[in-house]
mmCIF file of C-alpha atoms and ligand atoms in Angstrom:
data_model
loop_
_atom_site.group_PDB
_atom_site.id
_atom_site.type_symbol
_atom_site.label_atom_id
_atom_site.label_comp_id
_atom_site.label_asym_id
_atom_site.label_seq_id
_atom_site.Cartn_x
_atom_site.Cartn_y
_atom_site.Cartn_z
ATOM 1 C CA MET A 1 105.161 -72.086 -75.531
ATOM 2 C CA ASP A 2 103.882 -68.373 -75.032
ATOM 3 C CA ARG A 3 100.894 -69.278 -72.867
ATOM 4 C CA THR A 4 99.520 -65.993 -73.598
ATOM 5 C CA LYS A 5 98.939 -67.127 -77.312
ATOM 6 C CA LEU A 6 97.692 -70.438 -76.156
ATOM 7 C CA LEU A 7 95.197 -68.530 -73.384
ATOM 8 C CA GLN A 8 94.505 -66.096 -76.504
ATOM 9 C CA ALA A 9 93.531 -69.408 -78.921
ATOM 10 C CA ARG A 10 91.352 -70.723 -76.140
ATOM 11 C CA ALA A 11 89.359 -67.651 -75.409
ATOM 12 C CA LEU A 12 88.201 -67.041 -79.489
ATOM 13 C CA LEU A 13 87.032 -70.726 -79.169
ATOM 14 C CA GLU A 14 85.590 -70.644 -75.628
ATOM 15 C CA ASN A 15 82.133 -69.403 -76.682
ATOM 16 C CA LEU A 16 81.871 -71.523 -80.239
ATOM 17 C CA THR A 17 80.723 -74.281 -81.848
ATOM 18 C CA PRO A 18 80.625 -75.720 -85.390
ATOM 19 C CA MET A 19 76.568 -74.976 -86.043
ATOM 20 C CA TYR A 20 74.550 -72.446 -84.379
ATOM 21 C CA ARG A 21 73.091 -75.239 -82.059
ATOM 22 C CA ASP A 22 74.620 -77.703 -79.841
ATOM 23 C CA CYS A 23 75.174 -79.919 -82.958
ATOM 24 C CA GLY A 24 75.427 -83.519 -79.848
ATOM 25 C CA HIS A 25 72.059 -83.288 -80.296
ATOM 26 C CA ILE A 26 72.484 -84.635 -83.503
ATOM 27 C CA CYS A 27 74.592 -87.534 -82.872
ATOM 28 C CA GLY A 28 74.106 -88.154 -79.407
ATOM 29 C CA ALA A 29 77.745 -86.513 -79.084
ATOM 30 C CA LEU A 30 79.592 -88.991 -80.510
ATOM 31 C CA CYS A 31 82.757 -87.222 -80.771
ATOM 32 C CA CYS A 32 82.785 -87.120 -76.502
ATOM 33 C CA GLN A 33 81.854 -90.447 -76.645
ATOM 34 C CA PRO A 34 84.497 -93.374 -74.562
ATOM 35 C CA ASP A 35 86.353 -96.006 -76.704
ATOM 36 C CA GLU A 36 85.797 -99.440 -75.553
ATOM 37 C CA ASP A 37 88.135 -98.699 -72.442
ATOM 38 C CA GLY A 38 85.718 -96.565 -71.212
ATOM 39 C CA LYS A 39 87.683 -93.040 -71.926
ATOM 40 C CA GLY A 40 87.831 -90.888 -75.167
ATOM 41 C CA GLY A 41 91.187 -89.134 -75.302
ATOM 42 C CA VAL A 42 92.358 -86.088 -76.557
ATOM 43 C CA PHE A 43 96.398 -84.756 -76.800
ATOM 44 C CA LEU A 44 96.839 -81.541 -74.711
ATOM 45 C CA PHE A 45 98.774 -78.407 -76.056
ATOM 46 C CA PRO A 46 101.870 -77.222 -74.793
ATOM 47 C CA GLY A 47 101.077 -75.794 -71.043
ATOM 48 C CA GLU A 48 97.392 -76.317 -71.819
ATOM 49 C CA GLU A 49 96.921 -78.902 -68.907
ATOM 50 C CA ASP A 50 96.550 -75.825 -66.368
ATOM 51 C CA MET A 51 93.658 -74.567 -68.122
ATOM 52 C CA VAL A 52 91.452 -78.040 -68.430
ATOM 53 C CA ARG A 53 92.233 -79.711 -65.618
ATOM 54 C CA GLY A 54 89.276 -80.665 -63.568
ATOM 55 C CA ASP A 55 87.754 -83.228 -61.632
ATOM 56 C CA TRP A 56 86.129 -85.213 -64.773
ATOM 57 C CA ALA A 57 89.531 -85.726 -66.128
ATOM 58 C CA GLU A 58 92.502 -87.718 -66.391
ATOM 59 C CA ILE A 59 95.909 -86.313 -67.757
ATOM 60 C CA SER A 60 98.125 -88.564 -68.749
ATOM 61 C CA PRO A 61 101.519 -89.097 -70.921
ATOM 62 C CA VAL A 62 101.024 -90.922 -73.873
ATOM 63 C CA GLU A 63 104.040 -92.811 -75.744
ATOM 64 C CA GLY A 64 103.879 -91.073 -79.232
ATOM 65 C CA GLY A 65 102.451 -87.934 -78.363
ATOM 66 C CA PRO A 66 103.151 -84.787 -79.969
ATOM 67 C CA GLY A 67 104.437 -82.365 -77.785
ATOM 68 C CA GLU A 68 104.374 -82.684 -73.961
ATOM 69 C CA GLY A 69 102.593 -85.846 -74.769
ATOM 70 C CA LEU A 70 99.921 -85.774 -72.650
ATOM 71 C CA MET A 71 96.253 -86.792 -73.050
ATOM 72 C CA LEU A 72 93.546 -85.464 -71.193
ATOM 73 C CA THR A 73 91.035 -88.455 -71.012
ATOM 74 C CA CYS A 74 87.587 -87.631 -70.236
ATOM 75 C CA ALA A 75 83.523 -90.297 -69.285
ATOM 76 C CA GLY A 76 82.125 -88.239 -72.476
ATOM 77 C CA GLN A 77 81.264 -84.999 -70.080
ATOM 78 C CA CYS A 78 83.592 -81.926 -68.884
ATOM 79 C CA GLN A 79 83.542 -78.634 -67.601
ATOM 80 C CA ARG A 80 82.803 -76.983 -70.399
ATOM 81 C CA ASP A 81 85.289 -73.535 -70.116
ATOM 82 C CA ARG A 82 87.988 -76.274 -69.300
ATOM 83 C CA ARG A 83 87.622 -78.780 -72.891
ATOM 84 C CA PRO A 84 90.615 -78.988 -74.546
ATOM 85 C CA LEU A 85 91.943 -76.896 -77.627
ATOM 86 C CA GLY A 86 91.528 -80.148 -78.947
ATOM 87 C CA CYS A 87 87.556 -80.593 -78.604
ATOM 88 C CA MET A 88 87.058 -76.855 -78.866
ATOM 89 C CA ILE A 89 88.690 -77.126 -82.819
ATOM 90 C CA PHE A 90 86.808 -79.843 -84.046
ATOM 91 C CA PRO A 91 85.469 -81.707 -86.185
ATOM 92 C CA LEU A 92 88.852 -79.296 -87.616
ATOM 93 C CA THR A 93 92.159 -79.750 -87.991
ATOM 94 C CA PRO A 94 95.198 -77.965 -88.795
ATOM 95 C CA GLU A 95 97.810 -78.574 -92.030
ATOM 96 C CA VAL A 96 100.685 -76.550 -91.893
ATOM 97 C CA ASP A 97 102.664 -75.869 -94.495
ATOM 98 C CA GLU A 98 106.574 -75.729 -94.562
ATOM 99 C CA GLU A 99 106.762 -71.806 -93.957
ATOM 100 C CA GLY A 100 104.164 -72.924 -91.195
ATOM 101 C CA HIS A 101 101.309 -71.761 -93.438
ATOM 102 C CA VAL A 102 97.897 -72.694 -91.835
ATOM 103 C CA SER A 103 94.640 -74.350 -93.285
ATOM 104 C CA MET A 104 92.223 -76.319 -91.215
ATOM 105 C CA ARG A 105 90.474 -79.289 -93.071
ATOM 106 C CA PHE A 106 88.397 -81.994 -91.657
ATOM 107 C CA ASP A 107 90.090 -84.044 -89.382
ATOM 108 C CA ALA A 108 90.650 -87.579 -90.290
ATOM 109 C CA ARG A 109 89.279 -89.127 -86.645
ATOM 110 C CA ALA A 110 85.474 -87.153 -87.745
ATOM 111 C CA ARG A 111 84.984 -89.468 -90.945
ATOM 112 C CA PRO A 112 83.239 -92.247 -89.263
ATOM 113 C CA LEU A 113 81.282 -90.855 -86.518
ATOM 114 C CA CYS A 114 80.228 -86.981 -87.415
ATOM 115 C CA PRO A 115 76.897 -86.117 -89.374
ATOM 116 C CA LEU A 116 78.475 -82.735 -89.968
ATOM 117 C CA LEU A 117 81.262 -83.452 -93.273
ATOM 118 C CA ARG A 118 78.171 -84.137 -95.004
ATOM 119 C CA ASN A 119 77.441 -80.418 -96.015
ATOM 120 C CA GLY A 120 81.351 -80.329 -95.839
ATOM 121 C CA LEU A 121 83.412 -76.930 -94.569
ATOM 122 C CA MET A 122 80.502 -74.511 -95.647
ATOM 123 C CA GLY A 123 78.510 -76.277 -93.412
ATOM 124 C CA LEU A 124 80.137 -75.084 -90.533
ATOM 125 C CA ARG A 125 79.528 -71.739 -88.655
ATOM 126 C CA GLN A 126 82.265 -69.147 -90.780
ATOM 127 C CA ASP A 127 82.702 -67.767 -87.599
ATOM 128 C CA PHE A 128 83.789 -70.492 -86.116
ATOM 129 C CA ARG A 129 85.953 -71.919 -88.854
ATOM 130 C CA GLN A 130 87.783 -68.333 -88.476
ATOM 131 C CA ALA A 131 88.356 -68.533 -85.037
ATOM 132 C CA ALA A 132 89.770 -71.680 -85.522
ATOM 133 C CA LEU A 133 92.087 -70.727 -88.469
ATOM 134 C CA GLU A 134 92.999 -67.687 -86.096
ATOM 135 C CA ALA A 135 93.784 -70.091 -83.193
ATOM 136 C CA MET A 136 95.860 -72.647 -85.069
ATOM 137 C CA GLU A 137 97.352 -69.438 -86.427
ATOM 138 C CA LEU A 138 98.206 -67.931 -82.952
ATOM 139 C CA ILE A 139 99.871 -71.679 -81.807
ATOM 140 C CA ALA A 140 101.590 -71.510 -85.136
ATOM 141 C CA SER A 141 103.159 -67.947 -84.740
ATOM 142 C CA ASP A 142 105.364 -69.529 -81.500
ATOM 143 C CA PRO A 143 108.122 -72.168 -82.071
ATOM 144 C CA GLU A 144 107.004 -74.635 -79.288
ATOM 145 C CA GLY A 145 103.524 -74.928 -80.896
ATOM 146 C CA LEU A 146 104.529 -74.836 -84.256
ATOM 147 C CA ALA A 147 106.339 -77.586 -83.889
ATOM 148 C CA PHE A 148 103.848 -79.207 -82.006
ATOM 149 C CA LEU A 149 100.797 -78.500 -84.142
ATOM 150 C CA ARG A 150 103.564 -80.491 -87.054
ATOM 151 C CA GLU A 151 103.264 -83.375 -84.898
ATOM 152 C CA TRP A 152 99.717 -83.156 -84.453
ATOM 153 C CA GLU A 153 99.404 -83.517 -88.291
ATOM 154 C CA ALA A 154 101.864 -86.153 -88.968
ATOM 155 C CA ILE A 155 99.420 -88.018 -86.096
ATOM 156 C CA GLU A 156 96.437 -87.183 -87.764
ATOM 157 C CA ARG A 157 97.972 -88.206 -91.262
ATOM 158 C CA GLN A 158 97.905 -91.711 -89.629
ATOM 159 C CA TYR A 159 94.693 -91.790 -89.035
ATOM 160 C CA ASP A 160 94.070 -90.325 -92.602
ATOM 161 C CA PHE A 161 96.141 -93.617 -93.544
ATOM 162 C CA LYS A 162 94.118 -95.793 -91.638
ATOM 163 C CA LEU A 163 90.460 -94.969 -92.722
HETATM 164 S S1 SF4 B 201 80.290 -85.516 -83.760
HETATM 165 FE FE1 SF4 B 201 80.488 -83.755 -85.113
HETATM 166 S S2 SF4 B 201 78.272 -83.696 -85.128
HETATM 167 FE FE2 SF4 B 201 78.625 -85.000 -83.142
HETATM 168 S S3 SF4 B 201 79.206 -83.669 -81.468
HETATM 169 FE FE3 SF4 B 201 81.069 -83.861 -82.627
HETATM 170 S S4 SF4 B 201 81.239 -82.212 -83.704
HETATM 171 FE FE4 SF4 B 201 79.072 -82.294 -83.366
HETATM 172 S S1 SF4 B 202 86.659 -82.878 -72.955
HETATM 173 FE FE1 SF4 B 202 84.314 -82.441 -73.100
HETATM 174 S S2 SF4 B 202 84.146 -81.753 -75.120
HETATM 175 FE FE2 SF4 B 202 86.239 -82.895 -74.900
HETATM 176 S S3 SF4 B 202 85.741 -85.358 -75.460
HETATM 177 FE FE3 SF4 B 202 85.670 -85.130 -73.348
HETATM 178 S S4 SF4 B 202 83.436 -84.358 -72.981
HETATM 179 FE FE4 SF4 B 202 83.968 -84.105 -74.940
#
């Protein structure tokens, strides 16, 4: 996808977090904790691999993943300015309607672990919600980005079904 749009989307969220204080202190950064196999994972947006690569992360293809199917795994710590866009928008996730209009809602994967859900969407920083929406709108304005978001949403809805 258009590299400039992806960089712009990342820049919108680079210095924003869901709360004014580090919400990782509330929960022990549960969304960054490794899985049973010792690693956590997040899918990369198309062309994002060069923007996130670092010695703290592994990037590998995953069958059935969205877009290029690349997943970044880490051990719960990262170089903050290189964290994936998927981490930047969490606990939100994009929804795209048939016309390509984007809205944001809580990610189903946040439900069992993220304490921020208790206060609803309005409990998150308004500028974070707005930047997350604008970032996903930028992605959706690119044809490859839009296709990626639709696949991302389909995968996320499978979690919705399971949880
Ligand atoms: S699980 Fe929720 S509260 Fe905890 S670090 Fe992640 S986004 Fe913040
Ligand atoms: S890349 Fe960073 S923000 Fe994303 S899961 Fe790993 S430690 Fe957390």
